[in-house]
PDB file of C-alpha atoms in Angstrom:
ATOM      1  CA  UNK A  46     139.925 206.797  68.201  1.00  0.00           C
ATOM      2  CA  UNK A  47     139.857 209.923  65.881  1.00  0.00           C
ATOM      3  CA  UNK A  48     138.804 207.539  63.189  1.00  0.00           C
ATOM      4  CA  UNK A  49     135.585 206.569  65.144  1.00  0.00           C
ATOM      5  CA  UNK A  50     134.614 209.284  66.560  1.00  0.00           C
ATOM      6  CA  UNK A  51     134.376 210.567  62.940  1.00  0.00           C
ATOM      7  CA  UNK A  52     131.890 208.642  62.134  1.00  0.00           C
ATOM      8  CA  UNK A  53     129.748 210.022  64.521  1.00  0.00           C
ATOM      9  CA  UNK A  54     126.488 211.878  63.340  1.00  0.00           C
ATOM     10  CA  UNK A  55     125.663 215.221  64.454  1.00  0.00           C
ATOM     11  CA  UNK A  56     123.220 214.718  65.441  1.00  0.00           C
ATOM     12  CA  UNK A  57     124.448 211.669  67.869  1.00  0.00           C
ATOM     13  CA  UNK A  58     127.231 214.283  69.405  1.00  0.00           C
ATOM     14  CA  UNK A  59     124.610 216.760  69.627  1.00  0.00           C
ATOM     15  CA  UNK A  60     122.448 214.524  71.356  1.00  0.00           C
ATOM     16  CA  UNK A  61     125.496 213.599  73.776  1.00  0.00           C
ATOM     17  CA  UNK A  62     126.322 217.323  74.019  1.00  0.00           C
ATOM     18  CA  UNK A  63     122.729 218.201  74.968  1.00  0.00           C
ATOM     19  CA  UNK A  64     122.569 215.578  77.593  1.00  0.00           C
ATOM     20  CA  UNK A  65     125.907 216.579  79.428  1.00  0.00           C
ATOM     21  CA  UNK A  66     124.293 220.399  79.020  1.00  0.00           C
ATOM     22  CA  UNK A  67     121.794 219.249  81.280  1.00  0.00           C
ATOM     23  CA  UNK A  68     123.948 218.085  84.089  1.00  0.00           C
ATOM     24  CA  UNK A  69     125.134 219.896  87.459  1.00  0.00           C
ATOM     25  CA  UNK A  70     128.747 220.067  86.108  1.00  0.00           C
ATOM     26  CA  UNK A  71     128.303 220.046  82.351  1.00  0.00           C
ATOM     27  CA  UNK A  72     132.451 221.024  81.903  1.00  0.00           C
ATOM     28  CA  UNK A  73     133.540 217.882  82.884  1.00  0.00           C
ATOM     29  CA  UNK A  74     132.334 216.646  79.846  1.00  0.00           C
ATOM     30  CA  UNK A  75     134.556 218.552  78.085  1.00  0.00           C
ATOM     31  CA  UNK A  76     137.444 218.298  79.976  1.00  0.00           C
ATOM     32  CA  UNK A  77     136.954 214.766  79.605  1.00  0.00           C
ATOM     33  CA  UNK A  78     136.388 215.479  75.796  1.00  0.00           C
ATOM     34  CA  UNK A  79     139.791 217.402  76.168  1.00  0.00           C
ATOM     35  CA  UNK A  80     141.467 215.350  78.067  1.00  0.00           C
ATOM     36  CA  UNK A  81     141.134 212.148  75.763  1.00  0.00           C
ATOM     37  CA  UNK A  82     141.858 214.313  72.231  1.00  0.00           C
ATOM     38  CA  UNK A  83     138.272 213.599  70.869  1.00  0.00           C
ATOM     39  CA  UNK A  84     137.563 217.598  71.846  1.00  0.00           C
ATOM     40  CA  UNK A  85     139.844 218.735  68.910  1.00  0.00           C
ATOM     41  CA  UNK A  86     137.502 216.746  66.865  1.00  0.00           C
ATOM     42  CA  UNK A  87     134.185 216.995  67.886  1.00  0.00           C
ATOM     43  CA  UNK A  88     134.666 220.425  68.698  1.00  0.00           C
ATOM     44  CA  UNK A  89     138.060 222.148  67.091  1.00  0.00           C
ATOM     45  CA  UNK A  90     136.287 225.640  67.954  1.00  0.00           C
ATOM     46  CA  UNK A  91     136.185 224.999  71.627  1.00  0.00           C
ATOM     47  CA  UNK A  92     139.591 222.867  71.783  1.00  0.00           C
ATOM     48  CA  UNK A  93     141.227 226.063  69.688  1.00  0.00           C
ATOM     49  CA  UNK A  94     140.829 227.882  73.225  1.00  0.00           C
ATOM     50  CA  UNK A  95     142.973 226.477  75.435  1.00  0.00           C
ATOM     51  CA  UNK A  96     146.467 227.961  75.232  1.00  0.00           C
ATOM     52  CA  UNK A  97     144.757 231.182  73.826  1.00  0.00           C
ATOM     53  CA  UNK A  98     146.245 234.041  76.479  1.00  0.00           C
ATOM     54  CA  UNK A  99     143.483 236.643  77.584  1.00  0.00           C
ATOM     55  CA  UNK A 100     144.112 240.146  79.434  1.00  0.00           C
ATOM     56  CA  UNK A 101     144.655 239.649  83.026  1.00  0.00           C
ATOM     57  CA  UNK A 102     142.907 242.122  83.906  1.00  0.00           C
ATOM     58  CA  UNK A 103     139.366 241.104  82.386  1.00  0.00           C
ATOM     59  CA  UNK A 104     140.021 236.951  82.697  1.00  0.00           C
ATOM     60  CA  UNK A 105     142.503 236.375  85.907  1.00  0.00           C
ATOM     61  CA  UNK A 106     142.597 232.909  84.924  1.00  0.00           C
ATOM     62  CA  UNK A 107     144.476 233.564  81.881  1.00  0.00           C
ATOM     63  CA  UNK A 108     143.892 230.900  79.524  1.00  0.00           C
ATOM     64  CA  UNK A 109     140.543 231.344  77.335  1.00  0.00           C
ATOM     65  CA  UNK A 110     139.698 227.438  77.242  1.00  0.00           C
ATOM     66  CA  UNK A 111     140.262 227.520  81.169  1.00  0.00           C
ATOM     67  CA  UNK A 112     138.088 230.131  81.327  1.00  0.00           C
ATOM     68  CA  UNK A 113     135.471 229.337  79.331  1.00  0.00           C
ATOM     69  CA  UNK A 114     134.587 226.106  81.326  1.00  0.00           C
ATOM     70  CA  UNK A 115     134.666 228.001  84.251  1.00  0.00           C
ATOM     71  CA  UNK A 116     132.002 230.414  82.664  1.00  0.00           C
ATOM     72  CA  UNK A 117     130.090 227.149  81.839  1.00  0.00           C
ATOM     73  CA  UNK A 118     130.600 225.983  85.378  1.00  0.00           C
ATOM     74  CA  UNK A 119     128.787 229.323  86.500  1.00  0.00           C
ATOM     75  CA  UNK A 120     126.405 229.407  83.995  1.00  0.00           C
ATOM     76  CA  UNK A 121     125.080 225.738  85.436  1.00  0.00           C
ATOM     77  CA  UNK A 122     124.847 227.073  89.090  1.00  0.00           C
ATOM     78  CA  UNK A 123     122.747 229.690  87.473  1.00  0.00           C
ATOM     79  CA  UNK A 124     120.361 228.252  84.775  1.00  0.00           C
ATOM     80  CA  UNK A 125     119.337 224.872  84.228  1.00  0.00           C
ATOM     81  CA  UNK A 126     118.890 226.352  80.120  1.00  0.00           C
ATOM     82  CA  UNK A 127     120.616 224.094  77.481  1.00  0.00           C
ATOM     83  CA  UNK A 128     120.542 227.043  75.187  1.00  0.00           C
ATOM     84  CA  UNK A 129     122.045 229.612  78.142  1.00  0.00           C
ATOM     85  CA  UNK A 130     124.899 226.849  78.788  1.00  0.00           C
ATOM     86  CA  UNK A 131     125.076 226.096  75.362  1.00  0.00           C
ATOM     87  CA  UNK A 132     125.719 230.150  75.066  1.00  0.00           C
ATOM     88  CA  UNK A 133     127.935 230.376  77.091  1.00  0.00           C
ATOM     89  CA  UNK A 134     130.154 227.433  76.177  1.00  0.00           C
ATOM     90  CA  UNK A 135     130.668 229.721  72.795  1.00  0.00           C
ATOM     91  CA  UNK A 136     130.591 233.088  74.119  1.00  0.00           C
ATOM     92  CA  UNK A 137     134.665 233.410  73.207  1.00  0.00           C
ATOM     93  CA  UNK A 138     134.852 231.196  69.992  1.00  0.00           C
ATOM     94  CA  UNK A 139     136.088 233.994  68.154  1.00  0.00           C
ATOM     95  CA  UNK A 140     139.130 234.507  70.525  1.00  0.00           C
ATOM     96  CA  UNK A 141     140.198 231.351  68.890  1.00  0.00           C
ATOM     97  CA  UNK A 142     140.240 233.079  65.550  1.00  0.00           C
ATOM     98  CA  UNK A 143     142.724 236.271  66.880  1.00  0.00           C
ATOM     99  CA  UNK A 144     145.997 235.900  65.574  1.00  0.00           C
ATOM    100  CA  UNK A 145     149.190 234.978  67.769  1.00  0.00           C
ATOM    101  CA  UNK A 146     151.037 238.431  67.182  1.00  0.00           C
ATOM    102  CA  UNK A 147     147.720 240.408  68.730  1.00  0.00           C
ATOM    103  CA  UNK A 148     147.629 238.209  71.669  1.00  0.00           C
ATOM    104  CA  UNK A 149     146.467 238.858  74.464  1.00  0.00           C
ATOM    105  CA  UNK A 150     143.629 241.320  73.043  1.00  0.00           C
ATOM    106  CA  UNK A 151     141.360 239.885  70.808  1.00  0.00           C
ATOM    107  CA  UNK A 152     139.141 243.027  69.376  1.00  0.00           C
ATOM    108  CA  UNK A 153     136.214 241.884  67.550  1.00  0.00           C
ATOM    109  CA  UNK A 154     136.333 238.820  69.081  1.00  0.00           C
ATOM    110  CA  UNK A 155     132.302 238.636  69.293  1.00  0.00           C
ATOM    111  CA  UNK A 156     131.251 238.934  65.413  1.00  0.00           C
ATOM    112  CA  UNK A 157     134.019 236.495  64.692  1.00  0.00           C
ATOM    113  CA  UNK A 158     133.187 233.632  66.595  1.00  0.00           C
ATOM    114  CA  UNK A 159     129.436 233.802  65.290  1.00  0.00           C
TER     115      UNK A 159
END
C-alpha cells in the first residue's frame, strides 16, 4: 500500500482531506487513515502524535494523537470551517517534535509545529 499511496498528488490527498473536513465526524477519517498505516504517510506530523504523553492535568486523555482527534471531534460540533478544523487538527504538531527525555511537557510546542 505505502507504495501507492505515494504516488498520490497533493493535491489529490488534499482534496480527500478537505472533503472528510467537511463531514459531521471528520476524525474518523483519520483514525481510519491510522488505523490502516497510510496516516504515517500521508501525514507523519499527525501520526507522530499518538504515543506522545501530555500533562494530565491540561489533556486527561493522555495521549496527544488521542487528543487531538478529540479536539477535531469538538471543533466539528462547533464550526462547519475547513480552515477552523483544519486548525485544529494541527494545533499540537509541534508536541511531536519535543524530545522523549522532556516528556510529558512540551514548552514551545506552538512555534515548533508551525
Amino acid at each position: 500500500m505505502r507504495g501507492e499511496l505515494e504516488h498520490l498528488t497533493p493535491e489529490r490527498v488534499w482534496k480527500e482531506t478537505e472533503s472528510a473536513l467537511t463531514t459531521r465526524n471528520p476524525q474518523v477519517f483519520f483514525q481510519v487513515l491510522r488505523d490502516c498505516g497510510a496516516l504515517r504517510v500521508l501525514f507523519p506530523e499527525i501520526d507522530a502524535l499518538f504515543g506522545v504523553p501530555a500533562p494530565a492535568r491540561w489533556h486527561p486523555e493522555i495521549d496527544t494523537g488521542i487528543h487531538t482527534l478529540m479536539t477535531l471531534s469538538m471543533a466539528a460540533m462547533l464550526s462547519p470551517q475547513v480552515d477552523v478544523r483544519f486548525a485544529t487538527l494541527c494545533h499540537d504538531l509541534g508536541k511531536g517534535l519535543t524530545p522523549p527525555e522532556l516528556w510529558p511537557r512540551h514548552h514551545g510546542h506552538g512555534p515548533a509545529g508551525c
